[in-house]
Tab-separated table of C-alpha atoms and ligand atoms in Angstrom:
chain	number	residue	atom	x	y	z
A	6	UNK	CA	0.000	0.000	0.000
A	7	UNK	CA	2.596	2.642	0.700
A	8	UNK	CA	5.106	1.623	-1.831
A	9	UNK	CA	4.715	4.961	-3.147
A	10	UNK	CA	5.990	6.558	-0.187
A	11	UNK	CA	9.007	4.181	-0.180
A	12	UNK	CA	9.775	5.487	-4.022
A	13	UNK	CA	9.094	8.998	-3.727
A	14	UNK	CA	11.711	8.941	-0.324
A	15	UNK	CA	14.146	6.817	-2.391
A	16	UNK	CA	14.274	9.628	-5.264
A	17	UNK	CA	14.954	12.177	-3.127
A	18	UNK	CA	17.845	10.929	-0.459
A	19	UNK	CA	19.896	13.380	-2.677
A	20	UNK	CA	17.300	16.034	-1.603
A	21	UNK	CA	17.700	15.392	1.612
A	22	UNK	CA	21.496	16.256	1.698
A	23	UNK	CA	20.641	19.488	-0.708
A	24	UNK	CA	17.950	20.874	1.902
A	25	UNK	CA	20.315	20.403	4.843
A	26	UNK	CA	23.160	22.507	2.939
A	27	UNK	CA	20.723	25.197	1.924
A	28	UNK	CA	19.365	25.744	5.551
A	29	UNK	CA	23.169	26.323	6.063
A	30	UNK	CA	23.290	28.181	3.451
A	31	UNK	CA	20.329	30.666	3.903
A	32	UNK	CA	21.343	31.193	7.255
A	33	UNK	CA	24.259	32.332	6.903
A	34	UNK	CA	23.044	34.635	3.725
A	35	UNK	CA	19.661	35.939	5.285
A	36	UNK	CA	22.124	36.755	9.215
A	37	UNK	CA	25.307	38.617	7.155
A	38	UNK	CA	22.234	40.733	5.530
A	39	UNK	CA	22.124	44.531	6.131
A	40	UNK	CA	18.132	43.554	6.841
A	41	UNK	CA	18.665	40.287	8.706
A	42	UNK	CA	16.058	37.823	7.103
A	43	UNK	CA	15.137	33.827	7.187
A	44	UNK	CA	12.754	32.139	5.041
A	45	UNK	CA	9.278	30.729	7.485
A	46	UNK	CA	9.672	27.721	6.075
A	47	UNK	CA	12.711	26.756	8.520
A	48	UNK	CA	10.169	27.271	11.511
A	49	UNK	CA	8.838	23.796	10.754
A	50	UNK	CA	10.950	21.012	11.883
A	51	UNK	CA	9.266	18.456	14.194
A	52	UNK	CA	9.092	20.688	16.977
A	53	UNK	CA	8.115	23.691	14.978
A	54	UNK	CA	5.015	21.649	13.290
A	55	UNK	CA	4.231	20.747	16.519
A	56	UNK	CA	4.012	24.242	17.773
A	57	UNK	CA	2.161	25.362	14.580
A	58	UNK	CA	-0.277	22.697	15.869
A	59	UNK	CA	-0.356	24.305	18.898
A	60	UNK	CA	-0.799	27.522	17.509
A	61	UNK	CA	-4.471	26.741	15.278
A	62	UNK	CA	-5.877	25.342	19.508
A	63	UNK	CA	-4.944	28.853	21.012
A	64	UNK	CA	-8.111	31.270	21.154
A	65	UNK	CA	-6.738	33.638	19.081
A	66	UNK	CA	-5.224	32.020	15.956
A	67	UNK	CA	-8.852	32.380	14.159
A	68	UNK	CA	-7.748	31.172	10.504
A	69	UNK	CA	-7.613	27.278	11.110
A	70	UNK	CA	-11.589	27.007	12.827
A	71	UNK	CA	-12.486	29.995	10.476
A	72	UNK	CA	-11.129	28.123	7.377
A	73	UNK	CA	-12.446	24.339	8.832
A	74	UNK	CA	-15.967	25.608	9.465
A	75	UNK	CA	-15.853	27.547	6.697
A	76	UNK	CA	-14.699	24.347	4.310
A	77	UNK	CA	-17.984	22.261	6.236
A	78	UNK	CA	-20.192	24.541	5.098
A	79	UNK	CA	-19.329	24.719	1.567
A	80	UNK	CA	-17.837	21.012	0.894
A	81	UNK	CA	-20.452	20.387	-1.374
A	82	UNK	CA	-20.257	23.089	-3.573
A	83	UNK	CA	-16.711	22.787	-3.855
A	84	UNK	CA	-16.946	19.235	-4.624
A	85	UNK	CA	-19.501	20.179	-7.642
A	86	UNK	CA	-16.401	21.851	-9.532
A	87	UNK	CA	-14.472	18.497	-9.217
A	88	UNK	CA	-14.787	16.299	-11.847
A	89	UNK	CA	-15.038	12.072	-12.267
A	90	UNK	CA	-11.898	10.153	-11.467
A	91	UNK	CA	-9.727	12.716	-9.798
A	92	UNK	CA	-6.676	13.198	-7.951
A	93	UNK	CA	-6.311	15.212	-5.482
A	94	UNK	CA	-3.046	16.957	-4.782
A	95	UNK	CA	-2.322	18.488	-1.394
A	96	UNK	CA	0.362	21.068	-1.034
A	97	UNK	CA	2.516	20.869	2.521
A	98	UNK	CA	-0.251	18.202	3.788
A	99	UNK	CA	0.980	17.243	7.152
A	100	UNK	CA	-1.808	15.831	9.637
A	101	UNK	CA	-4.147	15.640	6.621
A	102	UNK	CA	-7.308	17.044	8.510
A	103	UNK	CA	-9.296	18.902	6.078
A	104	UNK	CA	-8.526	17.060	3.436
A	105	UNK	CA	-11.777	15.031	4.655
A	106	UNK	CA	-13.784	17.384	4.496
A	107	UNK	CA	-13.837	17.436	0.872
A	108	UNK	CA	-13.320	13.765	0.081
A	109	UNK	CA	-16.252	13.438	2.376
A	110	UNK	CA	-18.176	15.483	-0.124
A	111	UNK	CA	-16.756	14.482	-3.263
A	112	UNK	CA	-16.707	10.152	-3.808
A	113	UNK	CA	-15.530	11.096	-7.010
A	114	UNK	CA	-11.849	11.255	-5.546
A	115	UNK	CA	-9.981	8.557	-6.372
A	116	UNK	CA	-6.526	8.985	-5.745
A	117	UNK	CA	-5.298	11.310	-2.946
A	118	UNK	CA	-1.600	12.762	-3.471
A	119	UNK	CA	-0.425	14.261	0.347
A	120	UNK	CA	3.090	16.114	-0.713
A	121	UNK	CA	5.064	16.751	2.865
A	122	UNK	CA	8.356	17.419	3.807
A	123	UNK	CA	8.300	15.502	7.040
A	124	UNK	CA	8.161	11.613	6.152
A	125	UNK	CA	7.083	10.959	9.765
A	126	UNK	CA	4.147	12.839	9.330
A	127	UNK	CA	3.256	11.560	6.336
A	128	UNK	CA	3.632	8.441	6.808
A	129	UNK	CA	1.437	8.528	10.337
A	130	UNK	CA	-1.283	11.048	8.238
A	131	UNK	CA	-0.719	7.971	5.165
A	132	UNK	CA	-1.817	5.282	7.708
A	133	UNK	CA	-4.203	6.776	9.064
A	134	UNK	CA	-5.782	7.770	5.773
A	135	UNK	CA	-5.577	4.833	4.867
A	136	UNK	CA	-7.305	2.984	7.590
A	137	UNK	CA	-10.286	5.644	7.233
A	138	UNK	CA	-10.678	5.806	3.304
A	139	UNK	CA	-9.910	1.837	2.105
A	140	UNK	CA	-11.381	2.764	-1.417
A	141	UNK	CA	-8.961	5.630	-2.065
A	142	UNK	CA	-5.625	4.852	-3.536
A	143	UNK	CA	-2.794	6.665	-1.789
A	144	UNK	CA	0.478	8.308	-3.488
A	145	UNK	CA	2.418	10.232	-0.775
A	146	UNK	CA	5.309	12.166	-1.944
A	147	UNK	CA	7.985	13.189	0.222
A	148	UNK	CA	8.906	16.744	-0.875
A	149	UNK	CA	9.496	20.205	-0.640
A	150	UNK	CA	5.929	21.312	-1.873
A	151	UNK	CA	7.676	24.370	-3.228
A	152	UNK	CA	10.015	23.212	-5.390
A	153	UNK	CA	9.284	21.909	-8.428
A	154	UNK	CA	8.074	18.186	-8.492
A	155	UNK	CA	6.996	15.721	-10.856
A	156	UNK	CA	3.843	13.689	-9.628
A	157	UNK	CA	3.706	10.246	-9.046
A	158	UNK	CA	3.455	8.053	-12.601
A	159	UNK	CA	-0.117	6.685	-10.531
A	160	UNK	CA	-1.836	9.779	-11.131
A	161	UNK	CA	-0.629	10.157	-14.821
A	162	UNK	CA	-4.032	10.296	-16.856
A	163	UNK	CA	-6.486	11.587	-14.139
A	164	UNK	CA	-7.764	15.230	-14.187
A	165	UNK	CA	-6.273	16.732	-11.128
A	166	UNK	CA	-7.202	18.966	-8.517
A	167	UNK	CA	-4.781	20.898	-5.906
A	168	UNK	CA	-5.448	21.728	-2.689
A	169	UNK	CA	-3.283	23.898	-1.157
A	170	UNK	CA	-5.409	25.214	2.465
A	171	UNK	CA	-4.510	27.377	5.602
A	172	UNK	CA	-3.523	30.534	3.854
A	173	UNK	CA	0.055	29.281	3.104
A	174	UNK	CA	-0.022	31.104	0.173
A	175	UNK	CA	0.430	33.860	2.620
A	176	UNK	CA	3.555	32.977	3.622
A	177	UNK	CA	4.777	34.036	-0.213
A	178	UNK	CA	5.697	37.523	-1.102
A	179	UNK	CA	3.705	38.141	-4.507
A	180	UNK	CA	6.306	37.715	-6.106
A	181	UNK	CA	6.961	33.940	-4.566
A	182	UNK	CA	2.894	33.514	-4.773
A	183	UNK	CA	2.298	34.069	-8.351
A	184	UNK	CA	5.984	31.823	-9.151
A	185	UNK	CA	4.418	29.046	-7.062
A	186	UNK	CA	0.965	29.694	-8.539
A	187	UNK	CA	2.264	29.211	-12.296
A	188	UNK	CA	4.764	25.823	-11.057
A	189	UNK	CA	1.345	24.181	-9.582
A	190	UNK	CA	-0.391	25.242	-12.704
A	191	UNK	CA	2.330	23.210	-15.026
A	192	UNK	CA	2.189	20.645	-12.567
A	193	UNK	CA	-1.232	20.025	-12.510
A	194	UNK	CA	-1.922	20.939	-16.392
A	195	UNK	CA	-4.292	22.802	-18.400
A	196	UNK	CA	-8.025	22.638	-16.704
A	197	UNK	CA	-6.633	21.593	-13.906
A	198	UNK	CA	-9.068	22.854	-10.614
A	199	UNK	CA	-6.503	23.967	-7.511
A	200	UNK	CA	-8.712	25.167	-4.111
A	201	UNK	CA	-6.835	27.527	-2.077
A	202	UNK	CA	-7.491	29.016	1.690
A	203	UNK	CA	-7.091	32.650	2.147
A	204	UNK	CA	-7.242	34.805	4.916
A	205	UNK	CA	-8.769	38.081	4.821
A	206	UNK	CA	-7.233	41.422	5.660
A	207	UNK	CA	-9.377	42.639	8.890
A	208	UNK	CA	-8.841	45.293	11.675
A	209	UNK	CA	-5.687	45.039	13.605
A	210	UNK	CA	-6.853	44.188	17.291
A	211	UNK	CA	-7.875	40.335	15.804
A	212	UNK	CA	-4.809	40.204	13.450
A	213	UNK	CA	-2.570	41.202	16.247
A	214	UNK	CA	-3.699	39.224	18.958
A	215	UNK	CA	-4.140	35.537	16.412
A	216	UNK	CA	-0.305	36.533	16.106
A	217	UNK	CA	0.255	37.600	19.964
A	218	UNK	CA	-1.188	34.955	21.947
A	219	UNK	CA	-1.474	35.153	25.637
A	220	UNK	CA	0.052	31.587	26.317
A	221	UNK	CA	3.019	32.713	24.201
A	222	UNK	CA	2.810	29.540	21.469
A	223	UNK	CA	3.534	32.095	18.797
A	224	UNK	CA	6.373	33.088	20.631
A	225	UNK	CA	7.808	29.765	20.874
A	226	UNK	CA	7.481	29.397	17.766
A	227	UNK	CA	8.966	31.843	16.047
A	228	UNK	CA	12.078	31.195	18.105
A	229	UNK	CA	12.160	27.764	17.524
A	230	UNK	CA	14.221	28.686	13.951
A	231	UNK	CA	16.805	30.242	16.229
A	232	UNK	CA	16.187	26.772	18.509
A	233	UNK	CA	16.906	24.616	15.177
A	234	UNK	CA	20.109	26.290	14.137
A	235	UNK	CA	21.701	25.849	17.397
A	236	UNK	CA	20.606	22.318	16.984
A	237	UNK	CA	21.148	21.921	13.666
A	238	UNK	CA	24.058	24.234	12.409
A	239	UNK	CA	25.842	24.020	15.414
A	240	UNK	CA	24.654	27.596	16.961
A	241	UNK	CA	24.814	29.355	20.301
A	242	UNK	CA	21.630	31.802	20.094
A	243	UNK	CA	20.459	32.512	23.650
A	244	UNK	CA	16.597	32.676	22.876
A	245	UNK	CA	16.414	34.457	26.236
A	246	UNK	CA	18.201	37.558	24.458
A	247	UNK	CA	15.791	38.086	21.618
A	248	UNK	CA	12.144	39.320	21.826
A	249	UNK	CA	9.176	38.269	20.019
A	250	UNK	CA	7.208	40.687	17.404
A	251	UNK	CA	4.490	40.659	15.332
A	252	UNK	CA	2.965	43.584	14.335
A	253	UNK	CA	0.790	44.766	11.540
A	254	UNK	CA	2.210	46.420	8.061
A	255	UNK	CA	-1.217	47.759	6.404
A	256	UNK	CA	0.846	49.169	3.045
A	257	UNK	CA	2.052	45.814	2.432
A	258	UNK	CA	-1.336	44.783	3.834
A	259	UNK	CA	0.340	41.644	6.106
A	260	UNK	CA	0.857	40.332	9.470
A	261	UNK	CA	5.386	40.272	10.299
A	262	UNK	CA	6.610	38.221	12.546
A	263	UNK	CA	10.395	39.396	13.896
A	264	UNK	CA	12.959	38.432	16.399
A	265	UNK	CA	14.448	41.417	18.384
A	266	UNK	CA	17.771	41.600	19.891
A	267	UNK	CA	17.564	42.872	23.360
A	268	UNK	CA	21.327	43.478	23.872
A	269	UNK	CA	24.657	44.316	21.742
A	270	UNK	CA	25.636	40.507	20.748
A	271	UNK	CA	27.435	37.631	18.679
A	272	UNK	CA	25.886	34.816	17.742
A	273	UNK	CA	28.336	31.926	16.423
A	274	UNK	CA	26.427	29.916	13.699
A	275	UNK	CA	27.241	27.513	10.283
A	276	UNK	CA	31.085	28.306	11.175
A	277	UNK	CA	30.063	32.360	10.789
A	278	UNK	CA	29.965	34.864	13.716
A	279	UNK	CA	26.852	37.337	13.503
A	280	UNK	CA	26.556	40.710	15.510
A	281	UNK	CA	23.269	41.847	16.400
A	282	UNK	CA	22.913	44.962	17.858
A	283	UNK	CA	20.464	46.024	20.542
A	284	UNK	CA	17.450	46.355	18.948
A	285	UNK	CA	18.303	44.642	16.028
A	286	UNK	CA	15.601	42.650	14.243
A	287	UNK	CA	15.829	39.566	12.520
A	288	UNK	CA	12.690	39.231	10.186
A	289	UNK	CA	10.888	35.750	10.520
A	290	UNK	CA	7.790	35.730	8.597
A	291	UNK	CA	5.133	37.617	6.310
A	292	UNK	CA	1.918	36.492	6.525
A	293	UNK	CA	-0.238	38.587	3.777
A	294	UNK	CA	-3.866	39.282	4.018
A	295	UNK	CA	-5.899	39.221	0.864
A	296	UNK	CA	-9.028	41.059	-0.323
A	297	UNK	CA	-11.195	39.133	-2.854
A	298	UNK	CA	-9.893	41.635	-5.394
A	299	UNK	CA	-6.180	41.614	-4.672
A	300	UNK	CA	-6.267	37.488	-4.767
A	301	UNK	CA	-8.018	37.522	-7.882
A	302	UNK	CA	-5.588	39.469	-9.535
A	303	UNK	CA	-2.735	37.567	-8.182
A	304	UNK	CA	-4.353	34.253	-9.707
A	305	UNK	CA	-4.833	35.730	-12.430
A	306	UNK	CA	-0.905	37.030	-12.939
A	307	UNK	CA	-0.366	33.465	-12.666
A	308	UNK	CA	-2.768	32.076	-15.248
A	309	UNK	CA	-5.493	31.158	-12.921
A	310	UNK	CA	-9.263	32.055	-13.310
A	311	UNK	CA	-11.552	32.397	-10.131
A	312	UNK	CA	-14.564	30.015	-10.591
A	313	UNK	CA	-16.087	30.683	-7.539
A	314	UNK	CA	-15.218	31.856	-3.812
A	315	UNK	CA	-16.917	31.611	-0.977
A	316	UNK	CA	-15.713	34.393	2.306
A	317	UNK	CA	-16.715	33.637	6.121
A	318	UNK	CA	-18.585	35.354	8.390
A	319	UNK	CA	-15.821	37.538	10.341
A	320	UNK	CA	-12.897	37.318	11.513
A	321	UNK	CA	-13.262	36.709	7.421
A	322	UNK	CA	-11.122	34.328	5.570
A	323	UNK	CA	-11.861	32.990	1.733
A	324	UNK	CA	-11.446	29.960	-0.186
A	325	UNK	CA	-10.810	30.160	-3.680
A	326	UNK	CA	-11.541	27.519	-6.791
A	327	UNK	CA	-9.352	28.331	-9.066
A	328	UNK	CA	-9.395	26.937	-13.019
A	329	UNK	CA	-6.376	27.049	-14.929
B	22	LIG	C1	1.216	28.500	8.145
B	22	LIG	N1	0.886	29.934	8.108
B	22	LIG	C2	-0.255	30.185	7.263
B	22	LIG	C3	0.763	30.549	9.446
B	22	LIG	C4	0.385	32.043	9.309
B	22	LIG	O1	-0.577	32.438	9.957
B	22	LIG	O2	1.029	32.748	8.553
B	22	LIG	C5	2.039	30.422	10.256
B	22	LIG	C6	1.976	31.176	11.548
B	22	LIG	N2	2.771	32.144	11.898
B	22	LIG	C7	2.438	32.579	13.101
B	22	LIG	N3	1.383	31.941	13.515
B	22	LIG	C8	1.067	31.012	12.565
């Protein structure tokens, strides 16, 4: 049953060994920066998915119940746009939750594609899948969903559909959004359907408290990337000496997340020494907030056609079927 998952980890040992080197490498490019930068998607080793988990239970992170409810009311009308025989592609699947949502609403799924960086939690979400949906063949693929990826030869011939949930596409500048927009488009081919979670742009009070929370999981995990280079890249960050932000940018119309020195210091990293001074900030994350408008043109910039959308009550966040 989960030969697939066996190939697609076989293919890409040599990835593997690549990622590890380019972690190095970014870090040591985005901390010798005049802005100090890292790319979000190092928050999410083990411990960081786990935090992110932790993150979507705390009162305030309102996009993953928003989006889940949102995706129970509309399942059916989302399945309507999928057609017979399809494969469904998720994008950076880990637990595989809402998935079921829409294969609950759509029987005419027959192959489901999780794509995951973390084999261990595809392989748990693969079981477990499997267990619950015996009819549905399974084609994991261990991968870097943003790179760009071939599909698994089992899904050759069946009209596919992407799924791609949670607002992730958030995490993208626009540039970055519309670049992964147009790979997903050649990778799931002409008339290809691709649903896509949103979040809205709102007032600030809800934005900055989803990304402020009182137990301090958001804090934990945004310093979790400075937790994984010391264990990974052999660093000496005292987390204890940098300072959690997130605050609001309303001309770039998204949520930042940034780590802030609290004293004059170096930071030995990657075989590099890095000065931060007081005050310093070392950016973390963008997490942009759409209007319908401003996502539609984005799709569109990437060769994508709104079919239909569907917004929540507030705190308001949108899911998108797109039609290449
Ligand atoms: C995964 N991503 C959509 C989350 C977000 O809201 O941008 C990551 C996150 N960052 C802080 N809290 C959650």
């Amino acid at each position: 049953m989960f030969s697939g998952l066996r190939l697609a980890r076989d293919v890409n040992a040599a990835a593997d060994a690549e990622n590890d080197e380019s972690f190095a490498a970014d870090v040591i490019a985005g901390l010798s920066a005049r802005e100090k930068s890292l790319s979000p998607k190092y928050f999410y080793d083990a411990a960081g998915s786990e935090l992110f988990e932790a993150i979507c239970h705390t009162p305030e992170y309102y996009l993953t119940r928003t989006e889940t409810a949102l995706l129970e009311t509309i399942a059916r009308e989302i399945a309507a746009d999928i057609p017979p025989d399809a494969a469904l592609v998720e994008f950076g699947s880990g637990a595989s939750h809402k998935i079921r949502l829409l294969l609950d609403a759509a029987p005419q799924v027959t192959t489901y594609v999780p794509i995951d960086i973390s084999e261990d939690a595809l392989q748990s979400a693969t079981a477990r899948m499997a267990r619950a949906y015996p009819r549905l063949a399974l084609a994991p693929l261990v991968d870097d969903f943003t790179r760009a990826l071939a599909l698994p030869s089992a899904v050759h011939g069946s009209h596919k559909v992407g799924f791609f949930p949670g607002s992730t596409i958030g995490n993208f500048n626009p540039h970055q959004a519309v670049a992964f927009l147009r790979q997903v488009h050649r990778l799931l081919g002409d008339g290809a359907l691709l649903i896509v979670g949103a979040d809205m742009a709102k007032d600030e009070p809800t934005l900055h408290a989803a990304y402020n929370d009182r137990q301090g999981v958001t804090e934990r995990f945004n310093k979790n990337v400075l937790a994984r280079i010391n264990r990974e890249l052999g660093g000496d960050f005292n987390l204890d000496a940098f300072e959690h932000l997130a605050l609001w940018n309303p001309q770039e119309s998204r949520m930042e997340m940034h780590l802030v020195s609290r004293i004059d210091q170096l930071v030995n990293a990657a075989g590099h020494t890095f000065a931060f001074k007081a005050g310093e900030r070392l950016h973390t994350e963008n997490s942009y907030k759409f209007t319908v408008s401003a996502f539609t043109a984005l799709a569109h910039n990437a060769g994508w056609e709104v079919a239909h959308h569907w917004v929540s009550e507030a705190p308001h966040f949108a899911v998108f079927n797109l039609r290449a």
